[in-house]
Coordinates of C-alpha atoms and ligand atoms in Angstrom, one line a residue:
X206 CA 11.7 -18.3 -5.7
X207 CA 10.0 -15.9 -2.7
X208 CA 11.5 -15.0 -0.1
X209 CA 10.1 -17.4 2.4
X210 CA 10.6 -14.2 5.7
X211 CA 7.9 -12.2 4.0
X212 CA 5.3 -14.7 2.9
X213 CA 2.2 -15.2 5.1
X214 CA 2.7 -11.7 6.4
X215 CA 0.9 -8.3 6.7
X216 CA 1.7 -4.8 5.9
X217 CA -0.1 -2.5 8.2
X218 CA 3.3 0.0 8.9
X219 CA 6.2 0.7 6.9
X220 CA 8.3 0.1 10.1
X221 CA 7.3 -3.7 9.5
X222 CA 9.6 -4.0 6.8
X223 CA 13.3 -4.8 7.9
X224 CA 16.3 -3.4 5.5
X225 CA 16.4 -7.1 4.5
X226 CA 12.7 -7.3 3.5
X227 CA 12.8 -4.4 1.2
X228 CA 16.4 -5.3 -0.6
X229 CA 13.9 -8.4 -1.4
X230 CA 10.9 -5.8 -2.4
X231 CA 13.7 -3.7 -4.4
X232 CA 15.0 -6.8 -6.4
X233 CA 11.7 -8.2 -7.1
X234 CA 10.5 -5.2 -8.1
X235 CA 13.0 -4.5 -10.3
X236 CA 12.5 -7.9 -12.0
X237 CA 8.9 -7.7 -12.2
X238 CA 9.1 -4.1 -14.1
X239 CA 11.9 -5.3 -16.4
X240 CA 9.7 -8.3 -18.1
X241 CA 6.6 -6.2 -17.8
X242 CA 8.1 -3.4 -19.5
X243 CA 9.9 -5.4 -21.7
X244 CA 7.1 -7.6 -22.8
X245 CA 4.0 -6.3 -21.3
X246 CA 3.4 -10.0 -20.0
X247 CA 5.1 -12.3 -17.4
X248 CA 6.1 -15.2 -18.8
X249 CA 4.8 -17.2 -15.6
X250 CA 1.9 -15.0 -13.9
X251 CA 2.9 -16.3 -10.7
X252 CA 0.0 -15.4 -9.2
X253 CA -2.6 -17.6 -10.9
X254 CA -6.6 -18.5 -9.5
X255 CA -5.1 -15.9 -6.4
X256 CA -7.7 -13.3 -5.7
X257 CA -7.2 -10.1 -3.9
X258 CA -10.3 -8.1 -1.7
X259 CA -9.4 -4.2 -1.7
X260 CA -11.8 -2.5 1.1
X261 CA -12.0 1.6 -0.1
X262 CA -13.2 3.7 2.3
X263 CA -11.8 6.4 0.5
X264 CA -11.5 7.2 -3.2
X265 CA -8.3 6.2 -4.7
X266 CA -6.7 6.3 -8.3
X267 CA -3.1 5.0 -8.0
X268 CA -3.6 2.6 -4.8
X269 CA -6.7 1.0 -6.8
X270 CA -5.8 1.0 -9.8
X271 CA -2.1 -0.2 -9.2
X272 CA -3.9 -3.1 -7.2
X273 CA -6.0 -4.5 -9.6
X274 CA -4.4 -4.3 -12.8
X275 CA -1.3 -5.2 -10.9
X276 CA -3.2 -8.8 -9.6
X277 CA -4.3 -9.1 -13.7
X278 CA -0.4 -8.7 -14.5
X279 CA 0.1 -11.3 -12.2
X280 CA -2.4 -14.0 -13.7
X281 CA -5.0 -13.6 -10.7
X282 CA -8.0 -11.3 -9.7
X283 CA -8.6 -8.3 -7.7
X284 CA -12.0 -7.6 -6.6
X285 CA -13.2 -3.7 -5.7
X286 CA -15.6 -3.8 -2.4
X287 CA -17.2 -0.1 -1.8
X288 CA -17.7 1.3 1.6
X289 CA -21.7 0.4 1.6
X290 CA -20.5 -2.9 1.3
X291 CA -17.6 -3.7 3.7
X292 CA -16.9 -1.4 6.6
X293 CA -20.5 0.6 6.3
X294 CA -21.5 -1.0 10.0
X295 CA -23.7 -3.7 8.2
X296 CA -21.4 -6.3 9.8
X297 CA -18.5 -5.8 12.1
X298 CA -14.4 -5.5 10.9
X299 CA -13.5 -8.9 12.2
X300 CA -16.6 -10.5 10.7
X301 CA -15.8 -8.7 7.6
X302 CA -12.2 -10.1 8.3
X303 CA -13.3 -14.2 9.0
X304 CA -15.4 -14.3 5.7
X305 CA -12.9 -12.8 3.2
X306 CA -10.5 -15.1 4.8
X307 CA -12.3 -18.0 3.3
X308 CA -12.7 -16.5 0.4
X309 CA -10.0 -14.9 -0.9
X310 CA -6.1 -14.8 -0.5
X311 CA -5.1 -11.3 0.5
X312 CA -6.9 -7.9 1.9
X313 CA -5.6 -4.6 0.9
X314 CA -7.6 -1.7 3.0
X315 CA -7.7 2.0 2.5
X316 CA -9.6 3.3 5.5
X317 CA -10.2 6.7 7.6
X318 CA -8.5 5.2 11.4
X319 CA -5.8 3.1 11.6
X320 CA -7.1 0.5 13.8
X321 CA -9.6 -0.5 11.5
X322 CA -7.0 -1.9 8.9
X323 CA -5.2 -3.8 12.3
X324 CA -8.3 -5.2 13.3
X325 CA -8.7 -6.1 9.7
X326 CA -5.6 -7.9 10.3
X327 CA -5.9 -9.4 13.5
X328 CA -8.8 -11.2 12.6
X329 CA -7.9 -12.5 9.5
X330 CA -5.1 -15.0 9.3
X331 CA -4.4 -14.0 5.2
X332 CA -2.4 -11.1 4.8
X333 CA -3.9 -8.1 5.1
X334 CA -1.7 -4.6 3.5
X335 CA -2.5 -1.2 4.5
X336 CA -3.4 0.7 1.7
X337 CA -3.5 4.2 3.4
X338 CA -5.1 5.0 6.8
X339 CA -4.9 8.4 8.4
X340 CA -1.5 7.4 10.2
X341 CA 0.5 5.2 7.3
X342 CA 0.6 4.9 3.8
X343 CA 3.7 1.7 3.3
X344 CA 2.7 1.0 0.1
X345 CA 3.8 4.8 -1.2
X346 CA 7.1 4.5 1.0
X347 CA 7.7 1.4 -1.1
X348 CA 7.4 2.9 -4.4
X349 CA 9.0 6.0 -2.9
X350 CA 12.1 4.8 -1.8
X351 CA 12.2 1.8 -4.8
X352 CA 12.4 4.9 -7.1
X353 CA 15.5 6.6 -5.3
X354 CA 16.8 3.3 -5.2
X355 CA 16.5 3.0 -8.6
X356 CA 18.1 6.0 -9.7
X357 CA 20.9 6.3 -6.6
X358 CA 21.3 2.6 -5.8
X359 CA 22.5 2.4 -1.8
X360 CA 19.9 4.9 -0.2
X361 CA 22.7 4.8 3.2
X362 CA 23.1 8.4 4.0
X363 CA 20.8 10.1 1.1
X364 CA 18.8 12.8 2.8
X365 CA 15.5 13.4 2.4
X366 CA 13.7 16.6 3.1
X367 CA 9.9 16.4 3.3
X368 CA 8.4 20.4 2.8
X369 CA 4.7 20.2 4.4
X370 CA 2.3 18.0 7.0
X371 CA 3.5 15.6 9.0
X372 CA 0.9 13.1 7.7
X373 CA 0.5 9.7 7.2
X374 CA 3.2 9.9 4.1
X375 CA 5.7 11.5 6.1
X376 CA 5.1 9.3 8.8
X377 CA 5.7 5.7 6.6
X378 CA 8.9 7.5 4.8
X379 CA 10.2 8.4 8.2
X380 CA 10.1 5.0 9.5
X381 CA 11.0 3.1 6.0
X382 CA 13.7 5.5 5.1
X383 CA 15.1 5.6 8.8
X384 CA 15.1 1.9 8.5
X385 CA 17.2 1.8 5.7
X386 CA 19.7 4.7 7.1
X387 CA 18.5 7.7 5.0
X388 CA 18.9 11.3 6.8
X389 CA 14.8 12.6 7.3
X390 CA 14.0 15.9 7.7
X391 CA 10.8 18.0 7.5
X392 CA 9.8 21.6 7.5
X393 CA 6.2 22.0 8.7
X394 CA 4.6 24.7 10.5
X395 CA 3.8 24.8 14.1
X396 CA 0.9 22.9 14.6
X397 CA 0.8 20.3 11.9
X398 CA 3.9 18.5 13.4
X399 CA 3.9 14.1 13.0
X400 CA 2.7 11.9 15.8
X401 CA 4.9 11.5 18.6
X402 CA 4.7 7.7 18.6
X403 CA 5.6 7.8 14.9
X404 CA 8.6 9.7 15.6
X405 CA 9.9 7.8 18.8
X406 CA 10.2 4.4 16.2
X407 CA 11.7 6.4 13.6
X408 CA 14.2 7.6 15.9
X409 CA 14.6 3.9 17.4
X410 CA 15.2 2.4 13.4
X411 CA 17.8 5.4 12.7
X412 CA 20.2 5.1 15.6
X413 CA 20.0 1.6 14.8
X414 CA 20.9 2.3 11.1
X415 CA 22.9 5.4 10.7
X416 CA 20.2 7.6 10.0
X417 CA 19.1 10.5 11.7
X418 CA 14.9 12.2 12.2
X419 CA 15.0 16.1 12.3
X420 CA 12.6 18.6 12.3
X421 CA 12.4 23.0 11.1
X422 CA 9.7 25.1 10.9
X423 CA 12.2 26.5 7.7
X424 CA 11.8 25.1 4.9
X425 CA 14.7 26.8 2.8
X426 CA 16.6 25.1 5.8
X427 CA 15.1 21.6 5.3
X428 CA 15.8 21.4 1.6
X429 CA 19.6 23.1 1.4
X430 CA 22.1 20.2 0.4
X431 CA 19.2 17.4 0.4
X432 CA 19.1 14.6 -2.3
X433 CA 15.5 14.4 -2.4
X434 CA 12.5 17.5 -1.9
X435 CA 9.2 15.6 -0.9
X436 CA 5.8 17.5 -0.8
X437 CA 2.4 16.0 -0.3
X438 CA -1.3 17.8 -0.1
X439 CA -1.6 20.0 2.4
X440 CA -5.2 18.9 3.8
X441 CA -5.7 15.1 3.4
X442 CA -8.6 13.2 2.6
X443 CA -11.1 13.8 5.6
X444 CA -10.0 17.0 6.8
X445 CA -11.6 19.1 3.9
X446 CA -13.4 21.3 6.7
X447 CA -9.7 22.8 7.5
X448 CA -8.8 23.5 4.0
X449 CA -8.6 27.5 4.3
X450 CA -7.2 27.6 7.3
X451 CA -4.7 25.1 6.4
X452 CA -3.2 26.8 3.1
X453 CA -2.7 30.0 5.1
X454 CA -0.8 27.8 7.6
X455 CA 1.3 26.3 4.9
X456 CA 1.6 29.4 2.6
X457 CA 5.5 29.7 3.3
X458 CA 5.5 25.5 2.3
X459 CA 5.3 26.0 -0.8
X460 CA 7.8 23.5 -3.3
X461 CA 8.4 26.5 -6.3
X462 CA 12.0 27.6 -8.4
X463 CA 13.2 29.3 -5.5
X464 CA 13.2 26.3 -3.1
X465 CA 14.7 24.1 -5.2
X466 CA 17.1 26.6 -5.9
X467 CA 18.0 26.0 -2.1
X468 CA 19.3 22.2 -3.2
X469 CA 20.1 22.4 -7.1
X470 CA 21.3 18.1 -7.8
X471 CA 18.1 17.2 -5.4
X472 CA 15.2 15.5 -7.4
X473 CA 11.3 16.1 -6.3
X474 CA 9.1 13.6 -5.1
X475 CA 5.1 14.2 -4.7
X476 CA 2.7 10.7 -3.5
X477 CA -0.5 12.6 -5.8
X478 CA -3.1 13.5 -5.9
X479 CA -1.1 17.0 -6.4
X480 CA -3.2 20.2 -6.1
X481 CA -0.7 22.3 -8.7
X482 CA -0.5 26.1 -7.7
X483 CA -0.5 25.3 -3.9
X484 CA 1.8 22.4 -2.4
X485 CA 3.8 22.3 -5.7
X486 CA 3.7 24.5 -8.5
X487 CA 3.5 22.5 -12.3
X488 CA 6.8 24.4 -13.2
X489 CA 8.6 21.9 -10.5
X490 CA 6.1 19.2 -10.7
X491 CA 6.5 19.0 -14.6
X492 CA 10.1 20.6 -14.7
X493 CA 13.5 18.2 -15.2
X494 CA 13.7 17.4 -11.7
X495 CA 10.9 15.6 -11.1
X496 CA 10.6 11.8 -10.5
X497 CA 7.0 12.3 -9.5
X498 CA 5.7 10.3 -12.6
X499 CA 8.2 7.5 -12.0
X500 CA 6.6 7.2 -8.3
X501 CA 3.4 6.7 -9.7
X502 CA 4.1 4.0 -12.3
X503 CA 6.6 2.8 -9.4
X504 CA 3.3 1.8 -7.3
X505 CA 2.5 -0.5 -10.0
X506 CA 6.1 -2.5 -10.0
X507 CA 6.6 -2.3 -6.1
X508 CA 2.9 -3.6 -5.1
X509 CA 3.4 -6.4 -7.5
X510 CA 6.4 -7.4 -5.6
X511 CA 4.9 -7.0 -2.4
X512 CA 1.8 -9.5 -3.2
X513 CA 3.9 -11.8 -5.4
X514 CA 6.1 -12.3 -1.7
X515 CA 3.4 -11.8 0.7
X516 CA 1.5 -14.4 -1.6
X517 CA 4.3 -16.8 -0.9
X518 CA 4.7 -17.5 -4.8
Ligands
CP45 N1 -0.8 8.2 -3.9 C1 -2.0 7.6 -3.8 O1 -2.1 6.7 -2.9 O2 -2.9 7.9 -4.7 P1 -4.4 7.5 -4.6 O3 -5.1 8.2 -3.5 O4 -5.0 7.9 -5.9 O5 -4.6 6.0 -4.4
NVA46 N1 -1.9 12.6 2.7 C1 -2.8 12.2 1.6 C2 -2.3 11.1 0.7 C3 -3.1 10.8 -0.5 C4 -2.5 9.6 -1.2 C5 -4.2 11.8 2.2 O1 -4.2 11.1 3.2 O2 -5.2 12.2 1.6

């Protein structure tokens, strides 16, 4: 049985997602990865003759690969629609968006602005789930915050300390783990700060939760006494032009032995792609404290859940 508050819906931000809503993510989640790791099968693909249209307007291993073989899992279909295709200006979004509708039961979108993927959405009356834009990536937050779930049940109170860019990944485990009461800080230089709009919610879902937004430019500061060490690249896809300039900005961001040393219990957490030697070095990133692998295959249970309850099945 699905939980009927989520089905019919769309995921554009993780601040969609009430506490509720993802303590029904977590525990379907956790189901679904139990039998499929189990068994490598679901007794009852509960997602049968269901078909799935992912729009990339970016390239992608987890998010696409999660997707599709996660729709297969499931007993239905995912199909792969390149830029040239969808998005490329041969039609516009909400045309795009009224013919998938007929012919096909979900959207999931990785595009460069963020509006794109809520056009996507307002024009389409299936649901439509962000698969990255510039501002949000939900879908990682999901996984993200199922694995810490996983491993420290009730995330109340855990703290969090994201080491890097206020990007789109901060930005969707700012809101989902202030929505769910966790303590959020981040250490980013001067300049590559989150939006302000992002932070404003996030600050609206904490009070209401218990949980508390901060910000340092230190990151020794950030990660002493957290739970949880959090890194992501430190230019994101599209901003490739800024790559010098950006790894002398974030030189002192580093995640290496002697920030960790800063927070010795606190596991590490990286969305990948990971570029090893710069935003992480492989002696963390493949050391005992990492859960980084566990967030990737994470995608896989925690999408599955998402579509299975979107889906309504
Ligand atoms: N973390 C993530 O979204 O990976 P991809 O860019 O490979 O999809
Ligand atoms: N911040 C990164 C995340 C990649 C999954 C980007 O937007 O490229």
């Amino acid at each position: 049985m699905t939980n009927a508050a989520l089905a019919g819906r769309d995921l554009i931000s993780a601040a969609d997602l009430s506490a509720q809503d993802i303590a029904v993510l977590f525990a379907r989640a956790g189901e679904l990865k139990a039998e499929y790791r189990a068994e490598r099968r679901h007794a009852s693909p509960p997602l049968e003759r269901k078909t799935l249209a992912m729009l990339f307007q970016k390239p992608s291993l987890r998010t696409r690969v999660t997707f599709e073989a996660g729709m297969t899992q499931l007993g239905g279909h995912a199909i792969y629609l390149e830029e040239k295709i969808v998005l490329g200006g041969r039609e516009t979004v909400g045309d795009v968006a009224r013919n998938l509708e007929n012919f096909v039961d979900a959207i999931m979108a990785r595009t460069g602005p963020h509006e794109v993927v809520v056009e996507l959405a307002a024009k389409a009356s299936i649901p439509v789930i962000n698969g990255l834009t510039i501002r949000e990536h939900p879908c990682q937050s999901l996984a993200d915050l199922f694995t810490l779930h996983e491993r420290f049940g009730d995330l109340r109170g855990a703290t969090l300390a994201f080491v890097g860019d206020g990007n789109n990944v901060y930005h969707s485990l700012a809101l989902m783990g202030a929505t769910l009461g966790m303590h959020v800080r981040l250490a980013h230089p001067i300049g590559y700060g989150p939006s302000g709009r992002i932070v404003e919610r996030a600050e609206e879902l904490a009070a209401a939760s218990g949980g508390s937004i901060s910000f340092t430019q230190d990151a020794r500061e950030a990660v002493a006494g957290c739970d949880v060490v959090y890194t992501d690249a430190w230019t994101s896809m599209g901003q490739e032009a800024e790559a010098e300039e950006r790894r002398d900005a974030f030189a002192r961001y580093q995640v290496n032995r002697a920030l960790m040393a800063a927070s010795p219990d606190a596991v590490v957490m990286h969305c990948l792609p990971a570029h090893r030697g710069e935003e992480i070095t492989s002696e963390v990133m493949d050391g005992p404290r990492s859960v980084i692998f566990d967030q990737s295959e994470n995608r896989l249970h925690a999408q599955k859940a998402l579509l299975v309850e979107l889906l309504g099945a």
